[in-house]
Amino acid sequence: MHEKCGVVGISLQDRDAARPLYYSLYALQHRGQESAGIVTHDGFQQHSHVETGLVGDVFDEGDLDQLNGANGIGHVRYPTSGGLGACCAQPFSVSFKSGSLGLSHNGNLVNADEVRDELASLGHAFTSQGDTEVIAHDLARNLLEEDLVRAVKRTMGRIHGSYSLTIMHDDTVLGVRDPQGNRPLVIGELEDGYVLASESAAIDTLDGELIRDVEPGELVVLHPDGTGYDTYQLVDNESTAHCFFEHVYFARPDSNIDGTLVYDARRELGRRLYEESGIETDVVMPVPDSGRAFASGYAEAAQDAGGDVDFAEGLMKNRYVGRTFIMPTQDERERAVRLKLNPIKNTVEGKRVTLIDDSIVRGTTSTQLVELMRDAGAEEVHVRIGAPPIVAPCYMGIDMATREELIASDMSIEEIRETISADSLSYLSVDAVAETLGQQRDDLCLGCVTGEYPYDIEGEATDRDIERPVIESSTADD
Amino acid sequence: MHEKCGVVGISLQDRDAARPLYYSLYALQHRGQESAGIVTHDGFQQHSHVETGLVGDVFDEGDLDQLNGANGIGHVRYPTSGGLGACCAQPFSVSFKSGSLGLSHNGNLVNADEVRDELASLGHAFTSQGDTEVIAHDLARNLLEEDLVRAVKRTMGRIHGSYSLTIMHDDTVLGVRDPQGNRPLVIGELEDGYVLASESAAIDTLDGELIRDVEPGELVVLHPDGTGYDTYQLVDNESTAHCFFEHVYFARPDSNIDGTLVYDARRELGRRLYEESGIETDVVMPVPDSGRAFASGYAEAAQDAGGDVDFAEGLMKNRYVGRTFIMPTQDERERAVRLKLNPIKNTVEGKRVTLIDDSIVRGTTSTQLVELMRDAGAEEVHVRIGAPPIVAPCYMGIDMATREELIASDMSIEEIRETISADSLSYLSVDAVAETLGQQRDDLCLGCVTGEYPYDIEGEATDRDIERPVIESSTADD
Amino acid sequence: MHEKCGVVGISLQDRDAARPLYYSLYALQHRGQESAGIVTHDGFQQHSHVETGLVGDVFDEGDLDQLNGANGIGHVRYPTSGGLGACCAQPFSVSFKSGSLGLSHNGNLVNADEVRDELASLGHAFTSQGDTEVIAHDLARNLLEEDLVRAVKRTMGRIHGSYSLTIMHDDTVLGVRDPQGNRPLVIGELEDGYVLASESAAIDTLDGELIRDVEPGELVVLHPDGTGYDTYQLVDNESTAHCFFEHVYFARPDSNIDGTLVYDARRELGRRLYEESGIETDVVMPVPDSGRAFASGYAEAAQDAGGDVDFAEGLMKNRYVGRTFIMPTQDERERAVRLKLNPIKNTVEGKRVTLIDDSIVRGTTSTQLVELMRDAGAEEVHVRIGAPPIVAPCYMGIDMATREELIASDMSIEEIRETISADSLSYLSVDAVAETLGQQRDDLCLGCVTGEYPYDIEGEATDRDIERPVIESSTADD
Amino acid sequence: MHEKCGVVGISLQDRDAARPLYYSLYALQHRGQESAGIVTHDGFQQHSHVETGLVGDVFDEGDLDQLNGANGIGHVRYPTSGGLGACCAQPFSVSFKSGSLGLSHNGNLVNADEVRDELASLGHAFTSQGDTEVIAHDLARNLLEEDLVRAVKRTMGRIHGSYSLTIMHDDTVLGVRDPQGNRPLVIGELEDGYVLASESAAIDTLDGELIRDVEPGELVVLHPDGTGYDTYQLVDNESTAHCFFEHVYFARPDSNIDGTLVYDARRELGRRLYEESGIETDVVMPVPDSGRAFASGYAEAAQDAGGDVDFAEGLMKNRYVGRTFIMPTQDERERAVRLKLNPIKNTVEGKRVTLIDDSIVRGTTSTQLVELMRDAGAEEVHVRIGAPPIVAPCYMGIDMATREELIASDMSIEEIRETISADSLSYLSVDAVAETLGQQRDDLCLGCVTGEYPYDIEGEATDRDIERPVIESSTADD
């Protein structure tokens, strides 16, 4: 499973934005490792540096020095629609009649082909298969006839799907979040400017203060002089469709998303998991690193309930197993998992173990982990998952797996338990997720765990209709 | 001085076009060393591989294997308008309403900004500053309303300047040459297909036969099944503007351009040079490799005239001095030229030497060469140049130098002779060039040696008006 | 602080050793990231592949395929004596009169120069400044006159310092540990062979069973047919000098060293830390990842003691900040630490915090962490360190810092507390370390925390004399 | 065919030697493209930078800046004995009892294994299979007991074969040439120092003056302060064994070797070729670049003899076909040659052609060239070779081919003519070579064209015995 992208936008008073953008992208690197890019504008012209690779490999000091200008946007990407390679790396830049546009996009449009075809009928030619180019062309076309705010509003009326965007129109940085607020976007204040980012951790990295989440359907326009920002509630929505998986899986534990600290949410989900399906064992053990916060909450709840349970790291993660790793041959396959995760024998031997993770996708890793535990001498191995079973794919910007690959798409929990050979297996309930996140079920996108989506997706069920709204605006100048 | 680009297009009967395109680009590598690219179409979709670097570095076997399809185009590039870097490498690909386009361009438009602005007014957004994207968008737009031939004709009616293009419209390969025929383009026949290329040497490399030059203003449409081609004389022009410098400098000696073998042209220019300004010396010596054919013709004419003159290589060229060379410090500067060209002492010592080259651009190298000759013991050093003095920049697709850098732009020949410290210096006359190439002066682009251009260029004189013509067509099926 | 090296040696029955060596080196990557290498022997000749870089970058499938032979050794390195660069990467290979040698070395000789000079007097010429070449030459020389076991014994009699070696003499793999057992070395059994490695985690990775630690002064000779091994107690020592820092800092938590599981040792050290200097706060927090096991033990002890203390992750580590990171400017310096470690606000705000780490070297990071905690709203920040203060450099193979850089070398604990602005600061006592590791103080190398070394080092105090012993042997064939 | 190596050594008065060494290696790049290296000594220590790759890729400015010291040696290498890869790149450096040695070697020892075994018996361990390490160890050993000159003399008494060496002993640069003078070595004077090099072109590049060839068996010791040099005739030989192929093939035309300018020698060989086997044709044409000087001499002789023959370039060489070239498939094989050499049709069509080259090795290229000529319309194709047939391999440092691959090793000239389908074929006689080079046959190494070698090579005939001589010395201080 991969998050598809991270976006950032920065306007400063008297400093070049390139270095803060660079550090922000480092903070968002977990959201995309395929390519990275920064586009800045110095008041006269745009500067761009986009390449495939990790942030640290894409930019050197010279690159940053050439990215002049106090305003800019950035992007990290894991490839999704639009195919592979440098062609689809972002930010995407275009120049048009009256200026230049740069776009960073996190999310996935469901009607991109439709909008693309309309634009093509008007003569537009496209260099990529990506959603982002479609948004850019539509916006550029609207800007021929309308001012910036109205142009964005018109584009929002035409595109349908999930999107958190940071946009540069000449030297003005904008942030837009789709009307359902599916992908996260926050705004923060720096000592000498403002920042928009996928996660608040990027703001922390710049020593800034999180102001608040950008609202679903809201446009934020940073003042190019770094002194303030305007906001426009361009689309009003009755219900939202926040991605609950950001909290469970993708976002950094130290980020705040839609009002909740991710680390706290995970600990609380862990507590709820114990409440719903706690079992008495000798030791509670996270699958590192993803299960750690869940396990910590789970163990705490167990101990609070008077259980004599040990919270212990029983699996050592090898952080060097990376991209260039030579895969073991068939014979060595079993050993492969021990390269990545090695059991700490004393913690496991002769013990009843509860293994805590955030999800089961294909089931392969869980099977191997249970076997590892038994080989290391575990008497019982119980598996607890801090989220509901994933039964359907994500169409909103996460690279999960095909429906066929998802073990829970056609197996009952008991069948999965048997497959992974655990002594017991429990998932968290959907309701517990909604309650923990302080949301109505209707305000979350639960497509991957219910199979019902808050967007019209061909061949999939819809959980409701989507409304399109009225314009409003407020100003937060200083 | 650099040629800007080389283009190629191939349609075959039953073979993938990728490898022949690759070998063609090798044959055209001297026309552009900055980037290389191939775009093919397999009947269903386009495949593209474009990167910065030499042909041999850009493609490996795997890359060629993935470029499926019996039709394709290719490009080698030296960067000109449109700036640097991977963004402007070609072929340029776009998809639009009813298909895909790929373009390879050699030349330079003089009204690109104007056409770009018109398209921008219609909502077009551009990802680069290049001419090629402008042509692509204009053509894509025309294709919304017209068939391929009429669409190309309409685009040719709008763009003004020099262009030899190979174009892929879905799996159809086209070749177009501008109405003045400024840049070269030829068509050839292979055992199992047809090829369009900047120079006939690319056809030789594929063991094909040169059919003829593509005519100024002509469109050639290769049949996607490799069995034939159609031609359309889309624009009829009263006069042409062939670049004479292709013959003098850029093209390979083994290429045929506009009916003349380049090697023969250079030898004949050398003979004319002797006739116009021959001088009796002990030895005639080329500046390698550019002056070799001129010197050979010159020496022959001298010997035919009964002169007792030796034709000898007196300068040894080091072929390894390349891109990554560490420049000598100021103190070592003088020695630098000897790294690249070292005099063969015995050939020079105590001799009166005639040094033959094809041009003098800034004068720096000539100065160093004359000094080298004297250091090696030459008694006299006479310089003869196989072309007229370059007095003005090129706007048609050659990266010459700015007017300020051109030594002949504000110095008389006598002043240049003094600057380079030669005992005598002569250039070839413009008339000799025209006669040798078998053309009227009016049918050549002589802008760089006369300052009068066959195109309307802001701030420069024009040698005449340009006509726009009537449509015609012929078919060469088999 | 860096461990200097990891070594491995493998003999198999019917499989090539290259891939198991590769996976072992992955398991030992934390012991050296500068270079990696494998040398194998196929019965006829040696094969070698050694390069600078991480294991995953150094080897591709083709490299492994060419490393034929069922016997081989491997090495990962962080550069120490012998300087930088590819010249000193290991294993070091030499051929000599009657065969070939390959050596992998972890440790540091204290009399290398002396032995080198003696060999030089005999005509030996050296290609590097490294200890390893000295050992190789000495061994090669001894092998002219003696059998393998006696030759190794004679070399052990001449070299002085810390060394765990894996050696290939033709196709025989040996393991040797210095008489004080300073650096770790273990032997394990695979389904079809035997393995020697710096840490038992490498054996786990191959699905093997740890047999035991190689004893100080012991030579282990693997049978080239993978069916067994012989051992020879070549040097008998009265006391050992195990490096306690392997347990505290370097080794993987899942490794067993000298009879102790590192994870357990760290948890126990954490418990002892609470017992010695526990303080009541709201939350106990590890500095990730190094302080995690200590903090877990500390928190457990606190809870066992009835404390109402929360064990929580309060610092989020960014795993992408790596080698190619562009350092912040002076102004941005403060922000730099937040790129690497970002506080999770809710866990910290309004709380009294105990921060647990394994060491303080220069004090810079601790100062920044305390400040981070306060910025995040911590009411009190107490720092507890799971080891004694480092007051002196390491000469035995760890790249610690110069004495000048070590904050504890000339500051009292109170002065350090003030410098890092903590509310309180405590270290663990040396005795607690010895007791936890189940060793006499005399059997540990405590040089870096006492300034008294178990080896004669010029300008440093010695904690005792070192004895040189008698030969013995045992056989563990099957 | 490949030359194996180029060597250089420089001592300057007040400048670092690194940059002059770098430019010298550029001038010698044609002698080895596999690796390049420089070793300097600054009076205190040695600095070394050796890598695989071309000179321009191996060194950047930073590398040169770190190579401190006014004395240094350099090397370019094509791999021969000692195998492939970075391990065998040179200069080879070792440190030993009383200092450091650096060696650059051009040539091939015939008794390296024997000397290596002797040294191994004394305990020497070797890191490579190369000759150079053997020479280095032997010299280091001798230096334990004797002064530099006597040590070199003793080593020269033990090693047998071809060698031109530049050596650094601490900061003293030496040049040594084997007693038969097989490989070239010259000494030259710079404004502020002295230089030893394989070819005089390297001296020209530094704006220096060629003093003379180093004599066979002579040792030249440059003064480390750059003010002069001493010479010692360490071995006196009655006859020499200069490699005639340096003149015919390897050396640069602008180099002086053993008193002869290579370009002049080649022109004269061309004249002799016409005298011995001239034939009347319409055009004389070189195979570029190797046949150019021969063809020029041949054509001149033909014209002097009153022939109406045209000297013309009829083959265009593509200079971009290099290392990374993707080889054509079997089907495309024929086309491959036209990528590298394309006939200029007008020069060939309907003409009787004489094609001049310097050698025929396997015959493949010649066959293709004759066919190319006929395809281009040549009426007759006559081939003339400026050297005798190569009938046997080279053991002295040139990578020619195996005996089986050499077409002339078991075919008569008539059979070769038939194979390559030429109308006639002639080689130059051995006597003409000797006369042209102004040498007795006995003073040339003609092994490859006679099968009789001036060295004892197992399984090959010897042309005479080799003498070992008396010591002498002279001084050329200033």
Short mmCIF file of C-alpha atoms in Angstrom, two decimals, chain D residues 16-139:
data_model
loop_
_atom_site.label_atom_id
_atom_site.label_comp_id
_atom_site.label_asym_id
_atom_site.label_seq_id
_atom_site.Cartn_x
_atom_site.Cartn_y
_atom_site.Cartn_z
CA ASP D 16 52.46 20.85 -8.92
CA ALA D 17 52.95 18.10 -11.47
CA ALA D 18 49.31 16.95 -11.48
CA ARG D 19 47.98 19.14 -14.27
CA PRO D 20 50.91 18.61 -16.65
CA LEU D 21 50.55 14.86 -15.95
CA TYR D 22 46.84 15.10 -16.74
CA TYR D 23 47.46 16.82 -20.07
CA SER D 24 50.22 14.33 -20.90
CA LEU D 25 47.85 11.45 -20.30
CA TYR D 26 45.36 13.10 -22.65
CA ALA D 27 48.09 13.16 -25.28
CA LEU D 28 48.70 9.44 -24.67
CA GLN D 29 45.06 8.41 -24.42
CA HIS D 30 45.28 6.45 -27.71
CA ARG D 31 47.67 4.04 -25.94
CA GLY D 32 45.09 2.91 -23.36
CA GLN D 33 41.43 3.67 -22.71
CA GLU D 34 40.64 1.24 -19.92
CA SER D 35 41.99 3.12 -16.93
CA ALA D 36 44.06 6.15 -16.02
CA GLY D 37 46.02 7.16 -12.98
CA ILE D 38 48.39 9.67 -11.47
CA VAL D 39 50.63 9.27 -8.45
CA THR D 40 52.46 12.30 -7.05
CA HIS D 41 54.75 12.86 -4.08
CA ASP D 42 54.93 16.15 -2.21
CA GLY D 43 58.16 15.44 -0.37
CA PHE D 44 56.33 14.04 2.63
CA GLN D 45 53.81 11.64 1.24
CA GLN D 46 52.43 10.02 -1.85
CA HIS D 47 49.08 10.99 -3.39
CA SER D 48 47.29 8.67 -5.76
CA HIS D 49 44.22 8.74 -7.97
CA VAL D 50 43.63 5.74 -10.22
CA GLU D 51 40.32 4.68 -11.77
CA THR D 52 38.88 2.81 -14.70
CA GLY D 53 37.70 5.10 -17.49
CA LEU D 54 39.03 7.67 -19.92
CA VAL D 55 41.33 10.41 -18.63
CA GLY D 56 38.54 12.97 -18.90
CA ASP D 57 36.22 10.85 -16.79
CA VAL D 58 38.76 9.68 -14.22
CA PHE D 59 39.88 13.11 -13.02
CA ASP D 60 37.97 16.20 -12.01
CA GLU D 61 39.47 19.46 -10.79
CA GLY D 62 39.21 18.40 -7.17
CA ASP D 63 41.13 15.22 -7.89
CA LEU D 64 43.97 17.18 -9.47
CA ASP D 65 44.01 19.67 -6.60
CA GLN D 66 44.62 16.87 -4.13
CA LEU D 67 47.49 15.38 -6.10
CA ASN D 68 50.07 17.63 -4.48
CA GLY D 69 53.74 17.66 -5.28
CA ALA D 70 56.10 18.75 -8.03
CA ASN D 71 57.00 15.15 -8.91
CA GLY D 72 54.73 12.49 -10.24
CA ILE D 73 54.03 9.70 -12.69
CA GLY D 74 50.99 8.74 -14.73
CA HIS D 75 49.59 5.85 -16.70
CA VAL D 76 46.90 5.00 -19.22
CA ARG D 77 46.10 1.36 -19.66
CA TYR D 78 44.54 -1.15 -21.94
CA PRO D 79 44.34 -4.39 -19.93
CA THR D 80 46.79 -7.16 -20.73
CA SER D 81 48.38 -9.67 -18.37
CA GLY D 82 47.00 -9.21 -14.90
CA GLY D 83 43.39 -9.32 -15.91
CA LEU D 84 40.63 -6.79 -15.88
CA GLY D 85 39.21 -4.24 -13.58
CA ALA D 86 40.25 -1.57 -11.16
CA CYS D 87 42.61 -3.98 -9.36
CA CYS D 88 45.12 -3.76 -12.16
CA ALA D 89 44.86 -0.12 -13.07
CA GLN D 90 48.14 1.76 -12.68
CA PRO D 91 50.33 3.44 -11.45
CA PHE D 92 50.77 0.67 -8.90
CA SER D 93 51.69 1.97 -5.43
CA VAL D 94 53.36 0.21 -2.55
CA SER D 95 55.00 1.37 0.61
CA PHE D 96 57.93 -0.55 2.00
CA LYS D 97 60.62 -0.34 4.62
CA SER D 98 62.19 2.94 3.74
CA GLY D 99 59.71 4.66 1.55
CA SER D 100 57.13 4.41 -1.16
CA LEU D 101 57.18 3.23 -4.74
CA GLY D 102 54.89 4.04 -7.64
CA LEU D 103 55.22 2.22 -10.98
CA SER D 104 53.83 2.77 -14.46
CA HIS D 105 54.61 -0.01 -16.90
CA ASN D 106 54.29 -0.37 -20.67
CA GLY D 107 55.28 -3.77 -21.95
CA ASN D 108 55.15 -7.39 -20.99
CA LEU D 109 57.54 -9.54 -18.98
CA VAL D 110 58.18 -13.05 -20.26
CA ASN D 111 59.47 -14.37 -16.92
CA ALA D 112 57.04 -12.71 -14.50
CA ASP D 113 55.78 -16.01 -13.07
CA GLU D 114 59.30 -17.15 -12.35
CA VAL D 115 60.22 -13.94 -10.51
CA ARG D 116 56.91 -13.96 -8.69
CA ASP D 117 57.55 -17.51 -7.47
CA GLU D 118 60.98 -16.57 -6.19
CA LEU D 119 59.56 -13.60 -4.30
CA ALA D 120 56.70 -15.72 -2.96
CA SER D 121 59.25 -18.17 -1.57
CA LEU D 122 60.66 -15.26 0.38
CA GLY D 123 57.21 -14.55 1.80
CA HIS D 124 55.86 -11.97 -0.59
CA ALA D 125 52.09 -11.85 -0.95
CA PHE D 126 50.55 -10.38 -4.10
CA THR D 127 47.29 -8.54 -4.56
CA SER D 128 47.14 -8.90 -8.35
CA GLN D 129 48.30 -11.10 -11.20
CA GLY D 130 50.10 -8.20 -12.84
CA ASP D 131 53.71 -7.89 -13.98
CA THR D 132 53.92 -4.48 -12.38
CA GLU D 133 53.45 -5.74 -8.84
CA VAL D 134 56.26 -8.25 -9.45
CA ILE D 135 58.62 -5.49 -10.56
CA ALA D 136 57.56 -3.33 -7.60
CA HIS D 137 58.17 -6.08 -5.05
CA ASP D 138 61.52 -7.01 -6.55
CA LEU D 139 62.65 -3.42 -6.56
#
